[in-house]
Short mmCIF file of C-alpha atoms and ligand atoms in Angstrom, two decimals:
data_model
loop_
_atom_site.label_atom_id
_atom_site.label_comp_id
_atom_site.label_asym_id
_atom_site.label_seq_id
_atom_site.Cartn_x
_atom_site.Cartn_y
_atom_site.Cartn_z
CA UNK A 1 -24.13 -1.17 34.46
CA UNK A 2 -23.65 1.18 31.74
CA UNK A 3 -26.25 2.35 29.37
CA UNK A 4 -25.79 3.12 25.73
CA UNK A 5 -28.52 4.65 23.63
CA UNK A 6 -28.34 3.58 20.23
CA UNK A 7 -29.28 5.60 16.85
CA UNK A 8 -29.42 3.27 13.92
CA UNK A 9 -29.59 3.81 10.18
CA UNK A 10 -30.58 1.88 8.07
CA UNK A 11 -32.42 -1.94 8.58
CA UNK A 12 -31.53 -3.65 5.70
CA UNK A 13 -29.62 -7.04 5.62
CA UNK A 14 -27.02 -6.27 8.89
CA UNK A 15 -28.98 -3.16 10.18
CA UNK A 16 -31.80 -5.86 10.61
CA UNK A 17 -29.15 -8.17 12.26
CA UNK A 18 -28.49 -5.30 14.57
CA UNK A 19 -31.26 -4.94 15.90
CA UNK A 20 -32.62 -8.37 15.84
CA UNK A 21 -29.35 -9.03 18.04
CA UNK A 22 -30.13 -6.37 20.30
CA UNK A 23 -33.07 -7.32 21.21
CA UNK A 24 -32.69 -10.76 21.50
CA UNK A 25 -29.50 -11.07 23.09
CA UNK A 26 -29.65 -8.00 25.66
CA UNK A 27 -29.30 -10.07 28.39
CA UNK A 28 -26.12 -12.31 26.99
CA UNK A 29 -24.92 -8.67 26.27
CA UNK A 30 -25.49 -7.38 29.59
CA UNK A 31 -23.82 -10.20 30.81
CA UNK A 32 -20.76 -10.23 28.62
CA UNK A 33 -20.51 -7.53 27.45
CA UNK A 34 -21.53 -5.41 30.65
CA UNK A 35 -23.41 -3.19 29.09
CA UNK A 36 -27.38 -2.59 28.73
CA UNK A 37 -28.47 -1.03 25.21
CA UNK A 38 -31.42 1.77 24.68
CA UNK A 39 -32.63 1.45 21.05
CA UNK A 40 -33.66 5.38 20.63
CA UNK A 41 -34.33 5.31 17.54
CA UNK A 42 -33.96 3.69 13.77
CA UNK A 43 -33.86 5.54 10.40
CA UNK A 44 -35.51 3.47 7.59
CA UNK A 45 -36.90 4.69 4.69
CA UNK A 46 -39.52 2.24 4.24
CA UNK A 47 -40.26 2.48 8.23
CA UNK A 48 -42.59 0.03 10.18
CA UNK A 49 -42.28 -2.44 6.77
CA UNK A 50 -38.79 -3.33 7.95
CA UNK A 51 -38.75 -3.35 11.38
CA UNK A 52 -41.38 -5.35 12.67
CA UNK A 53 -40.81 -4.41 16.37
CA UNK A 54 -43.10 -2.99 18.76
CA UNK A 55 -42.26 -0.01 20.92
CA UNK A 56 -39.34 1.32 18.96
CA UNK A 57 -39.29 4.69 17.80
CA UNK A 58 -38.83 4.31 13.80
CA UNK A 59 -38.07 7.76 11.41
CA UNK A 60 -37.83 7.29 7.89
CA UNK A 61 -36.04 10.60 7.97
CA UNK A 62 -32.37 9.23 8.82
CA UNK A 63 -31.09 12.51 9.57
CA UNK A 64 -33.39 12.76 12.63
CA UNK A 65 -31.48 9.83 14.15
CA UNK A 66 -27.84 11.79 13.32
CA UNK A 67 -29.64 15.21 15.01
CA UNK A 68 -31.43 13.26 17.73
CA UNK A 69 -29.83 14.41 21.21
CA UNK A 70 -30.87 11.39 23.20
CA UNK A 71 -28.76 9.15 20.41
CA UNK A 72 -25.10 8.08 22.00
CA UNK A 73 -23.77 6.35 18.98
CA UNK A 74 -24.81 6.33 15.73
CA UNK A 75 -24.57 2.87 13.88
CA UNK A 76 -24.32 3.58 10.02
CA UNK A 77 -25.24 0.59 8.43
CA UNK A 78 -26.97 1.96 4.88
CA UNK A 79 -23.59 1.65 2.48
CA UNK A 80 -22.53 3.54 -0.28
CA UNK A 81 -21.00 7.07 0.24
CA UNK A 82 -22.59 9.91 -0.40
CA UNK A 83 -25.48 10.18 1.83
CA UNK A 84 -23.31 7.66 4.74
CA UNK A 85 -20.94 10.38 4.81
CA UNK A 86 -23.60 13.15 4.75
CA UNK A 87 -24.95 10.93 8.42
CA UNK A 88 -21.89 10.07 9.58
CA UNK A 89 -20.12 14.09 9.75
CA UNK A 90 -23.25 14.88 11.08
CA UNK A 91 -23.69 12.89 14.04
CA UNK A 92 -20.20 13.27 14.75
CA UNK A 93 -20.16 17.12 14.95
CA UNK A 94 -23.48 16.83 17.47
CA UNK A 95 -20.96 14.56 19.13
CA UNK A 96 -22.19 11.31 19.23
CA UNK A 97 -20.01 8.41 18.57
CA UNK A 98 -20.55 6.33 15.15
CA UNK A 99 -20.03 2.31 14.56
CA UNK A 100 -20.07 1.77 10.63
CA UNK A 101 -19.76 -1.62 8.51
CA UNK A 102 -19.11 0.81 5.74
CA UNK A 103 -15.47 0.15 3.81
CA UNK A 104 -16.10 2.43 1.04
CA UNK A 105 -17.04 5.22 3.19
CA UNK A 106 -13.78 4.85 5.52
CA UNK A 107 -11.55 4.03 2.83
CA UNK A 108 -12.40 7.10 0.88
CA UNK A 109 -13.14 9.44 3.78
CA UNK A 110 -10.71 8.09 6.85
CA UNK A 111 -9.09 10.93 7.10
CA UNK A 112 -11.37 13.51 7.43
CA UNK A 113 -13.57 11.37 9.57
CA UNK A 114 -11.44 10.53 12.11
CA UNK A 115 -10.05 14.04 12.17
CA UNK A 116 -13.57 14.96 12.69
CA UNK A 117 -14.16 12.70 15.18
CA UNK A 118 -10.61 13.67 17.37
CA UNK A 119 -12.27 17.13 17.70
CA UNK A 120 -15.51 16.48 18.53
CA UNK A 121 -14.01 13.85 21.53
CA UNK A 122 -15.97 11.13 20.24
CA UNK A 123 -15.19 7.65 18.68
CA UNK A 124 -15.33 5.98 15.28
CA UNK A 125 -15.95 1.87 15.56
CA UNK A 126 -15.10 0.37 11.97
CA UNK A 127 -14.64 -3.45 13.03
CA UNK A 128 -17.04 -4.58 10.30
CA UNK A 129 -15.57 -2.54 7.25
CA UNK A 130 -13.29 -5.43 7.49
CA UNK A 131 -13.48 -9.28 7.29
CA UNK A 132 -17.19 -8.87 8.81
CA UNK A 133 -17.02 -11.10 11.73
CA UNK A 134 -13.15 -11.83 12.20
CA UNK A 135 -11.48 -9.25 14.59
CA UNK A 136 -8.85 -8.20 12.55
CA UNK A 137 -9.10 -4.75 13.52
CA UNK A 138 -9.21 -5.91 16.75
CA UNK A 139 -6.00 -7.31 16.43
CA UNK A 140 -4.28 -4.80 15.04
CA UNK A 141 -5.68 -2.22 17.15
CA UNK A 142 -5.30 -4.29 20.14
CA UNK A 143 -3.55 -7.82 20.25
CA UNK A 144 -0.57 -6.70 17.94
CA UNK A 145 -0.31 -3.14 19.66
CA UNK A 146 3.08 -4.20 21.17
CA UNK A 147 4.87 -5.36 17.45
CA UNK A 148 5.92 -3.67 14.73
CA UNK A 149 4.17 -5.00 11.73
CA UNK A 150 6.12 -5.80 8.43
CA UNK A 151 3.41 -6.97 6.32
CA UNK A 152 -0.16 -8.81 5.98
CA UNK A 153 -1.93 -10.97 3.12
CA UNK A 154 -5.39 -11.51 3.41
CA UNK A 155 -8.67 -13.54 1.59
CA UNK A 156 -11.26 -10.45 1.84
CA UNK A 157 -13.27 -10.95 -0.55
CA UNK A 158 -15.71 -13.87 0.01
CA UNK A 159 -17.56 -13.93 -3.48
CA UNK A 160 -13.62 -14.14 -5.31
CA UNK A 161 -13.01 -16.81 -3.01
CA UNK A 162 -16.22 -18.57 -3.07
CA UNK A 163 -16.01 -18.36 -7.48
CA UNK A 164 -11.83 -19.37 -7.09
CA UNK A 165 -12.97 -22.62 -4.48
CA UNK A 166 -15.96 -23.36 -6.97
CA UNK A 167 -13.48 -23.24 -10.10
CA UNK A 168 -10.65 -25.35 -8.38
CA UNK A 169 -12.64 -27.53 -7.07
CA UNK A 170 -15.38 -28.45 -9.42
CA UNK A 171 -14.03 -27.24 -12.04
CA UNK A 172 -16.78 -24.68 -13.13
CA UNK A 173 -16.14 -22.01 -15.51
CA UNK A 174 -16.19 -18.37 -14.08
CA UNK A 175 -19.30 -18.05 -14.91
CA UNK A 176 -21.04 -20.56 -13.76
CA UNK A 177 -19.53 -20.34 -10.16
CA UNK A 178 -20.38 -16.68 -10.26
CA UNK A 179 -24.17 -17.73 -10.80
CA UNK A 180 -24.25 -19.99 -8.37
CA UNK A 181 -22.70 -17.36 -5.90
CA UNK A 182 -25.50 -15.42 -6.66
CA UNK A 183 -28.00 -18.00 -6.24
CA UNK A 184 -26.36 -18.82 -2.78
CA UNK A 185 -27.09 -14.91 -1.96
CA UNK A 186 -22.94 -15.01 -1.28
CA UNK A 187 -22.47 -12.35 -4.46
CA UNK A 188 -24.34 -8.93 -5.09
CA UNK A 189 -26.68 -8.79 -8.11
CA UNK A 190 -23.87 -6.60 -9.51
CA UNK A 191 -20.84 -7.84 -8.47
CA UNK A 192 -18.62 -5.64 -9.88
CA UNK A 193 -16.77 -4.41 -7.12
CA UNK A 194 -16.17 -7.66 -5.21
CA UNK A 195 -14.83 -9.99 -8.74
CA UNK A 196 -12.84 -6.37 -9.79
CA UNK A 197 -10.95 -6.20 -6.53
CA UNK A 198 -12.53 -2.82 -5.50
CA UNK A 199 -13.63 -4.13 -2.21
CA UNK A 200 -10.61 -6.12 -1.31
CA UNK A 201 -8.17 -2.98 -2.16
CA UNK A 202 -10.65 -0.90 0.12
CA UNK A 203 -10.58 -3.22 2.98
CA UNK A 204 -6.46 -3.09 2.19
CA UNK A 205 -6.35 0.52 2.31
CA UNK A 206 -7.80 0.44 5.94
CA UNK A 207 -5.52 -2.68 7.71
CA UNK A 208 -2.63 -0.74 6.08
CA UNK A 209 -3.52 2.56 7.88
CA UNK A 210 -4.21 0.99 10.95
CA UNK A 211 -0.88 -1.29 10.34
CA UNK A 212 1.22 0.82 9.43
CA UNK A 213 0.16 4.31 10.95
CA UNK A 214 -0.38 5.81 7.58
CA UNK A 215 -3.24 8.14 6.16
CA UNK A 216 -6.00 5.95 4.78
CA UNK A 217 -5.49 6.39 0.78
CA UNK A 218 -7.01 4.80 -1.64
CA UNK A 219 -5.64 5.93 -4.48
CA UNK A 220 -2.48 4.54 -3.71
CA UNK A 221 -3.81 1.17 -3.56
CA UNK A 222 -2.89 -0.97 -7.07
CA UNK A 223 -6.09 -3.57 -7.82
CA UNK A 224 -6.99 -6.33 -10.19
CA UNK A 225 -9.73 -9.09 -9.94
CA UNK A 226 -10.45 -12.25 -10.77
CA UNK A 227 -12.06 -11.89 -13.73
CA UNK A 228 -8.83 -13.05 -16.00
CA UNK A 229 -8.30 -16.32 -14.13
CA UNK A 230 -9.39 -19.32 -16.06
CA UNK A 231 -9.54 -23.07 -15.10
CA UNK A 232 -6.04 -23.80 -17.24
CA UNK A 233 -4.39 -21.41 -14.52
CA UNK A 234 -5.57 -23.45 -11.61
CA UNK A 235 -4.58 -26.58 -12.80
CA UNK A 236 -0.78 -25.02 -13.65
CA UNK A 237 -0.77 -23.21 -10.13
CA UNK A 238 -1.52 -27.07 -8.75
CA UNK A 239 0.98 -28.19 -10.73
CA UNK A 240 3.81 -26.12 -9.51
CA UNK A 241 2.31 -26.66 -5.86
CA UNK A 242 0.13 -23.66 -5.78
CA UNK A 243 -3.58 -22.61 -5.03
CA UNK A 244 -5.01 -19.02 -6.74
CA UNK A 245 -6.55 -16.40 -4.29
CA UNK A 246 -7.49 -13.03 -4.54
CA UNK A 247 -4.84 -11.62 -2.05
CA UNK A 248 -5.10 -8.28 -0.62
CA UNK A 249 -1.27 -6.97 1.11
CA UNK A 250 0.15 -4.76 2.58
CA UNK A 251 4.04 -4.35 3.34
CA UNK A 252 6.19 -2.10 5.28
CA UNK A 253 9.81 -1.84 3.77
CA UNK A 254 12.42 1.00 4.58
CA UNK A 255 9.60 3.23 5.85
CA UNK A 256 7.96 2.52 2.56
CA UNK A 257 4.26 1.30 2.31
CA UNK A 258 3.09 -0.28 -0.85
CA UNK A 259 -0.87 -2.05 -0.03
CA UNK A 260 -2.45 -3.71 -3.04
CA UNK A 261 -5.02 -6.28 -3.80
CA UNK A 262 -4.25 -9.14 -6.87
CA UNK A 263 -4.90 -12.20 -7.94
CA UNK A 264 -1.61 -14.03 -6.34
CA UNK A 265 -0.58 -18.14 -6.35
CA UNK A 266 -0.11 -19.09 -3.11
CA UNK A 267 2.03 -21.93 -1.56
CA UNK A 268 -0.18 -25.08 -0.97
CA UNK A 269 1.71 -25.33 2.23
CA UNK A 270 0.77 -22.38 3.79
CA UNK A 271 -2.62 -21.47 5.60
CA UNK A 272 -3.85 -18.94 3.08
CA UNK A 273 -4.11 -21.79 0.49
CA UNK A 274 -6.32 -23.61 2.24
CA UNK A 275 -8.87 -21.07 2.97
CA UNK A 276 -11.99 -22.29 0.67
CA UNK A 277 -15.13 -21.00 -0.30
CA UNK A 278 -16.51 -17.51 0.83
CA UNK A 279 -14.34 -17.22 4.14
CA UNK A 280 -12.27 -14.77 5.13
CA UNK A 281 -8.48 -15.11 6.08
CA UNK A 282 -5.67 -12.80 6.96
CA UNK A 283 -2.17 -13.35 8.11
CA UNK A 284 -0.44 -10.64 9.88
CA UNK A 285 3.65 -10.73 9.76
CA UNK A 286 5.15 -8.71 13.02
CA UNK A 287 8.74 -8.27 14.30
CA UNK A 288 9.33 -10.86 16.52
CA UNK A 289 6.37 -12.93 16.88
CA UNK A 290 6.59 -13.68 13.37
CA UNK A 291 2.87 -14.75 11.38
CA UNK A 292 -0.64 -14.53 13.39
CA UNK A 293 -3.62 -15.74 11.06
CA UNK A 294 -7.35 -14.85 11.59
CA UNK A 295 -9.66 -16.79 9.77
CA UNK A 296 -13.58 -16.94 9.86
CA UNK A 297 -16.40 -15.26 8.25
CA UNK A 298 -16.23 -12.03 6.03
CA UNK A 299 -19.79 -11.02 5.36
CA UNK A 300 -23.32 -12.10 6.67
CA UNK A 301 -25.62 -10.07 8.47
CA UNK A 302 -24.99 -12.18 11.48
CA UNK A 303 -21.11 -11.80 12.03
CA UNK A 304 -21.19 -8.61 10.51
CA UNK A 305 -23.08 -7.50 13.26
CA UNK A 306 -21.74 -9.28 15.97
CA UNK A 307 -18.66 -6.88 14.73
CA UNK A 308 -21.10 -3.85 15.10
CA UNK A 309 -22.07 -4.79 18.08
CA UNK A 310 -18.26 -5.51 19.87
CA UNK A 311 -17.34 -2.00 18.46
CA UNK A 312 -20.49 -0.88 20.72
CA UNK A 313 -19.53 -2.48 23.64
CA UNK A 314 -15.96 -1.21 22.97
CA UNK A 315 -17.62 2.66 23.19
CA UNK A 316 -19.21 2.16 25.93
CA UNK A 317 -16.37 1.35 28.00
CA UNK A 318 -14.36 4.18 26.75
CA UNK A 319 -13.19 3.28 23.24
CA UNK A 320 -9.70 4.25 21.79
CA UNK A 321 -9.16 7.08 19.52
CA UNK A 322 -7.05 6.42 16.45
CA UNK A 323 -4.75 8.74 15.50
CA UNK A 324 -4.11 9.05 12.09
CA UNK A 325 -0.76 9.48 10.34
CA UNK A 326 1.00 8.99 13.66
CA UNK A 327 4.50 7.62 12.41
CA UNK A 328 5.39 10.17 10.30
CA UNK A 329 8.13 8.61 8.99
CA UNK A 330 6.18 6.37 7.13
CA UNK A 331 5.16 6.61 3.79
CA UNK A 332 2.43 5.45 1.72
CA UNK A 333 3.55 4.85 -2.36
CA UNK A 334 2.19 2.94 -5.36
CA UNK A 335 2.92 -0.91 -5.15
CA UNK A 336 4.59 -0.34 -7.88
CA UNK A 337 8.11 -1.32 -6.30
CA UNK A 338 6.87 -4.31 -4.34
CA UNK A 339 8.90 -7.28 -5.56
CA UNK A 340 7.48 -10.73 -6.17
CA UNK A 341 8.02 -13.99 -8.34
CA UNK A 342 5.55 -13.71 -11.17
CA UNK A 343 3.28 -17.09 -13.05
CA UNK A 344 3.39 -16.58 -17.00
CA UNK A 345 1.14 -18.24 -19.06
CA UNK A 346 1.39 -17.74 -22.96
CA UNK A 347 0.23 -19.52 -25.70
CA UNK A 348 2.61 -20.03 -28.31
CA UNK A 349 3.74 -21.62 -32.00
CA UNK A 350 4.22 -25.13 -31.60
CA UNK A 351 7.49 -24.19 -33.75
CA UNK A 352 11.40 -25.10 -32.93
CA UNK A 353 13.34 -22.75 -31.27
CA UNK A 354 10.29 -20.77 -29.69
CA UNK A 355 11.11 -21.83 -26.13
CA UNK A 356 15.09 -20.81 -26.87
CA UNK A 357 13.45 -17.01 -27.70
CA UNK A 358 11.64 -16.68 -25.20
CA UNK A 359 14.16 -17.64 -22.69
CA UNK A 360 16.80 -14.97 -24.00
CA UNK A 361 14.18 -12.62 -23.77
CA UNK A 362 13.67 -13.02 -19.49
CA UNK A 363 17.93 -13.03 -19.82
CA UNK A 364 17.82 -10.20 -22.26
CA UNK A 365 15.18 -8.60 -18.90
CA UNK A 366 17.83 -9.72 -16.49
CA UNK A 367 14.79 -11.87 -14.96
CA UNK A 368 15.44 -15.21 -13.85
CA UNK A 369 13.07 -17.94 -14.99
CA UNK A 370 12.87 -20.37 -12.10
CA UNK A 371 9.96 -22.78 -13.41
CA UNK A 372 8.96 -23.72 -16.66
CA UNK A 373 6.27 -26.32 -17.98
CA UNK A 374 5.54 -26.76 -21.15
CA UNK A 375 2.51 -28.74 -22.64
CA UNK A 376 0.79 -30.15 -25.95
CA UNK A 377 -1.74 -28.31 -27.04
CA UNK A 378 -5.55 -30.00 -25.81
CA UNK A 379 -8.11 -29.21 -28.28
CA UNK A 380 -7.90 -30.45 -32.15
CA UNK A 381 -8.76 -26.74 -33.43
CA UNK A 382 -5.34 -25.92 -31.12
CA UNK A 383 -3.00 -28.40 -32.65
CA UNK A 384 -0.45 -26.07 -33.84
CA UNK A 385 0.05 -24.01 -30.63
CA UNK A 386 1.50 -24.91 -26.84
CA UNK A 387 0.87 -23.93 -23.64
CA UNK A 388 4.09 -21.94 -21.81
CA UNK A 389 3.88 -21.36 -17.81
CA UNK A 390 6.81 -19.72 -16.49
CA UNK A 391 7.89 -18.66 -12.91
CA UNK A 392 9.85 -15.86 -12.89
CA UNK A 393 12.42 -14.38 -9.94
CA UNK A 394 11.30 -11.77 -8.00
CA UNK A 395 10.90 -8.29 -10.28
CA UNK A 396 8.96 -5.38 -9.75
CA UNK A 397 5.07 -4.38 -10.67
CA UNK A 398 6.81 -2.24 -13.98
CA UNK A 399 9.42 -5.12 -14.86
CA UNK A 400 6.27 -7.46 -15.01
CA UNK A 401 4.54 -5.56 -17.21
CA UNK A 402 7.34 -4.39 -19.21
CA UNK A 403 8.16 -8.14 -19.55
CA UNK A 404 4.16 -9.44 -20.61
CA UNK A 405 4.53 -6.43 -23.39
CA UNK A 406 7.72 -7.42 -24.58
CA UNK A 407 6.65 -11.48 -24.55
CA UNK A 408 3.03 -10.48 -26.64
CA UNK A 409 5.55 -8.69 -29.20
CA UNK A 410 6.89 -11.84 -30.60
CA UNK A 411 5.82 -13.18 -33.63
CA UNK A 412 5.82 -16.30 -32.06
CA UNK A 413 3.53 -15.80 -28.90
CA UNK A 414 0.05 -15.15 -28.89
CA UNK A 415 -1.96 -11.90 -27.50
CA UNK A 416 -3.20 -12.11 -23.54
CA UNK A 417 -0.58 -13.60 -21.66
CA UNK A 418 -1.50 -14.34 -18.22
CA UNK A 419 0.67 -12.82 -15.07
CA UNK A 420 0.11 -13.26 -12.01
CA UNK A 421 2.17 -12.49 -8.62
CA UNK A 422 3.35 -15.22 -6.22
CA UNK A 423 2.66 -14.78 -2.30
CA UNK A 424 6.27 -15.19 -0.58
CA UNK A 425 5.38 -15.82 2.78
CA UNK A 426 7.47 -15.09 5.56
CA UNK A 427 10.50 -13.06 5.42
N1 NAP B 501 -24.14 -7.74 4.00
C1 NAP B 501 -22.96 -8.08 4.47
O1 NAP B 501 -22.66 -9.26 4.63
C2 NAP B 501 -21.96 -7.01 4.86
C3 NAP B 501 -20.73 -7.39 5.41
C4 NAP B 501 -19.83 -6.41 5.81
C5 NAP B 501 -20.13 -5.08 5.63
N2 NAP B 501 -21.32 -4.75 5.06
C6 NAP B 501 -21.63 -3.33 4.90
O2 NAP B 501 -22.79 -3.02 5.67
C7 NAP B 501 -23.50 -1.96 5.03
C8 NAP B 501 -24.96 -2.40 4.83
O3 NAP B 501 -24.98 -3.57 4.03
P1 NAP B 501 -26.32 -4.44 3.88
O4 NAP B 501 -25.89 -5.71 3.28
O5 NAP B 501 -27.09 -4.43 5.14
O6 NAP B 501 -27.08 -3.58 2.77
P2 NAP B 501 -28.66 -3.60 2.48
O7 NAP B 501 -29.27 -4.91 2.85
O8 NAP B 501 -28.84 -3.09 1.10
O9 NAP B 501 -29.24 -2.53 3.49
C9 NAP B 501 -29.04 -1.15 3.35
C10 NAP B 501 -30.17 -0.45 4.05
O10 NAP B 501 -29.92 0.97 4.00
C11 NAP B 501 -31.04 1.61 3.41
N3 NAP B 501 -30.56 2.71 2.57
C12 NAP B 501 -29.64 2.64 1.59
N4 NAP B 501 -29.45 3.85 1.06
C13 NAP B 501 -30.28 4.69 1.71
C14 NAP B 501 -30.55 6.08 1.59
N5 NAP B 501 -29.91 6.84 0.71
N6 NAP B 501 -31.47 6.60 2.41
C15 NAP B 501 -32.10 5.85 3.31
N7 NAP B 501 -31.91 4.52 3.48
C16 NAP B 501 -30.99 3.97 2.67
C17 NAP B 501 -31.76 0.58 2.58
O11 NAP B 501 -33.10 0.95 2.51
P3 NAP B 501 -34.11 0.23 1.51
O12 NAP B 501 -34.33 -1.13 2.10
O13 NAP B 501 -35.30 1.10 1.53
O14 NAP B 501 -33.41 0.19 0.19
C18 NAP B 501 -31.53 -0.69 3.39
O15 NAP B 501 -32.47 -0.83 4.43
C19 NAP B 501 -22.74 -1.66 3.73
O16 NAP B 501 -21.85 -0.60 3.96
C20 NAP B 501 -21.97 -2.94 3.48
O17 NAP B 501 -20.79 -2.74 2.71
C21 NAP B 501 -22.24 -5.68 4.69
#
């Protein structure tokens, strides 16, 4: 049976699922997985105080684990960047494999990394950077290795879905399904990056390298959150047949790439819709085979490192090396020409003729308007102003925007119009 002698940094909430795992489970690991693990060594700062194990050989130094020559593969399980890259290049020119959980780190430093890694004849395992416990790297790397992939739309951000599911279906505010995320320990104590879309455009930027055979780039990734959705446009979405996710996509189109990560209505017939509180979906679209969907869950320390641990088992027998930028031909842009139906919501004088303007407006934009519901205002203190939703044909990112400015400038309309994109499906 094959050995593998572990390094690991850092024993917080899924380093401490690591190990727990490895330790408890060697045997189902030997068994399944074929392969016995030697625990050499773990980095934590606060040492014996978070890993209450006997016999293991604890540092708080963590760069003794990246330096130490016993150490196989280092798993990088601390976060953030800075220092995680500082570990990472390390161990990687003393040539020891890595396994990280650690999106931010791979979606700003892919490149270099795996670079790094091609030279040094060793092996980067990032299974966990995305959708924690659902394969999805798996697939792509694996399962889809035989199709050409046109697009994917994925739920990676549990907290935005957990807050979305809480606000559809109880109708909470934002705020008050954000606390309660935090109370369930399913959102960070700053959240920031999950409800602003950072973490769902970083986990984009990474399927659409691996998708698509592009550099990872995360600048060229366009982001919003969730922060602007309000109750009034979940109950319109429903209306028109619709749920609102946070959708992070990808899409392949005449060797173009556009990846971005927005607030989108999706089809209440389709699989993404139904995918409710903080779990994790994404649909892959391939030539040929048409949609694949992996669903489970994105975070935990538990199925984020059962992902660890399947990239470790993956290194010991032999890996894969991923070669970066290998279609040439394609190209990575700004979404800013991806196409897509768009949801309008604007509040507006409850005056004749306001509905006529507006419409010669989308005709005066060339944009087709193929829903529109209008209602009576709810509140007394509204009485004199309506509620407009409108569905718009397919434009681009700049035509949407262009359109919201243009729609804000009459006298007639009120300031913050809503806009969100609609998910197409298959195509
Ligand atoms: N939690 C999840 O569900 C989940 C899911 C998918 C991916 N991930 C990723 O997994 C990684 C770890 O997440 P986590 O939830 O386990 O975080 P965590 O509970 O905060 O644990 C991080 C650990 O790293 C240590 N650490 C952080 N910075 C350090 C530094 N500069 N020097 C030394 N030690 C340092 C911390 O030490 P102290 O305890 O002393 O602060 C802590 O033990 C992150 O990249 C995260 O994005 C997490």
């Amino acid at each position: 049976m094959k050995t593998l002698k572990v390094g690991l940094c850092g024993a917080g909430n899924v380093g401490g699922a690591v190990l727990r795992t490895l330790i408890q489970s060697s045997q189902l690991l030997e068994v399944q997985g074929g392969v016995h693990f030697d625990i050499v060594q773990v980095g934590a700062r606060r040492g014996k105080e978070v890993v209450p194990y006997e016999g293991i050989n604890i540092t708080t130094n963590l760069e003794d684990v990246a330096t130490n020559p016993d150490v196989d593969v280092l798993v990088e399980v601390i976060g953030g960047v800075n220092f995680a890259y500082e570990l990472v290049t390390t161990a990687l020119k003393e040539g020891k494999h890595v396994v990280t959980a650690n999106k931010a780190l791979i979606a700003s430093h892919g490149n270099e990394l795996f670079t790094l890694a091609k030279e040094n004849n060793v092996e980067i395992g990032f299974e966990a950077s995305v959708a924690g416990g659902t394969p999805v790297i798996k697939a792509l790397r694996e399962g889809l290795v035989a199709t050409k992939v046109k697009w994917f739309a994925g739920i990676l951000n549990g907290t935005s879905n957990f807050i979305l599911t809480e606000m559809e279906s109880n109708q909470s505010t934002f705020e008050s399904a954000l606390e309660k995320a935090q109370e369930l320990g399913l959102a960070e104590s700053d959240p920031s990056l999950d409800i602003n879309g950072t973490d769902a455009a970083q986990k984009a930027s990474i399927l659409a390298a691996l998708a698509f055979h592009v550099p990872f780039d995360f600048s060229l990734v366009s982001f919003e959150g969730i922060e602007e959705i309000e109750l009034e446009d979940l109950g319109y979405a429903k209306e028109l047949g619709y749920s609102i996710k946070h959708i992070a996509h990808g899409e392949l189109e005449n060797n173009v790439v556009c990846v971005s990560a927005y607030p989108t209505l999706v089809d209440n017939e389709t699989l993404l819709s139904q995918v409710g509180k903080e779990m994790n979906a994404l649909e892959i679209f391939s030539e040929g085979i048409g949609s694949t969907v992996y669903y489970g869950p994105g975070a935990g320390p538990e199925p984020t490192a059962s992902a660890v641990i399947a990239d470790l088992v993956d290194i010991a027998k032999g890996g894969w090396d991923l070669d970066i930028n290998s279609d040439d031909q394609n190209k990575l842009e700004v979404s800013d020409r991806k196409r897509a139906a768009r949801y309008y919501r604007l509040q507006v004088n409850d005056e004749p003729g306001v509905i006529a303007k507006i419409s010669s407006l989308f005709g005066d934009q060339n944009i087709s308007i193929e829903a529109l519901i209008q209602h009576e205002a709810k509140s007394k203190e509204n009485l004199e102003s309506i509620s407009v939703v409108i569905i718009s044909g397919e434009i681009s990112n700049n035509e949407a925007v262009k359109l919201k400015n243009a729609l804000e400038d009459l006298p007639e309309v009120f300031s913050g119009v809503k806009k969100f994109r609609i998910h197409a499906g298959e195509k």
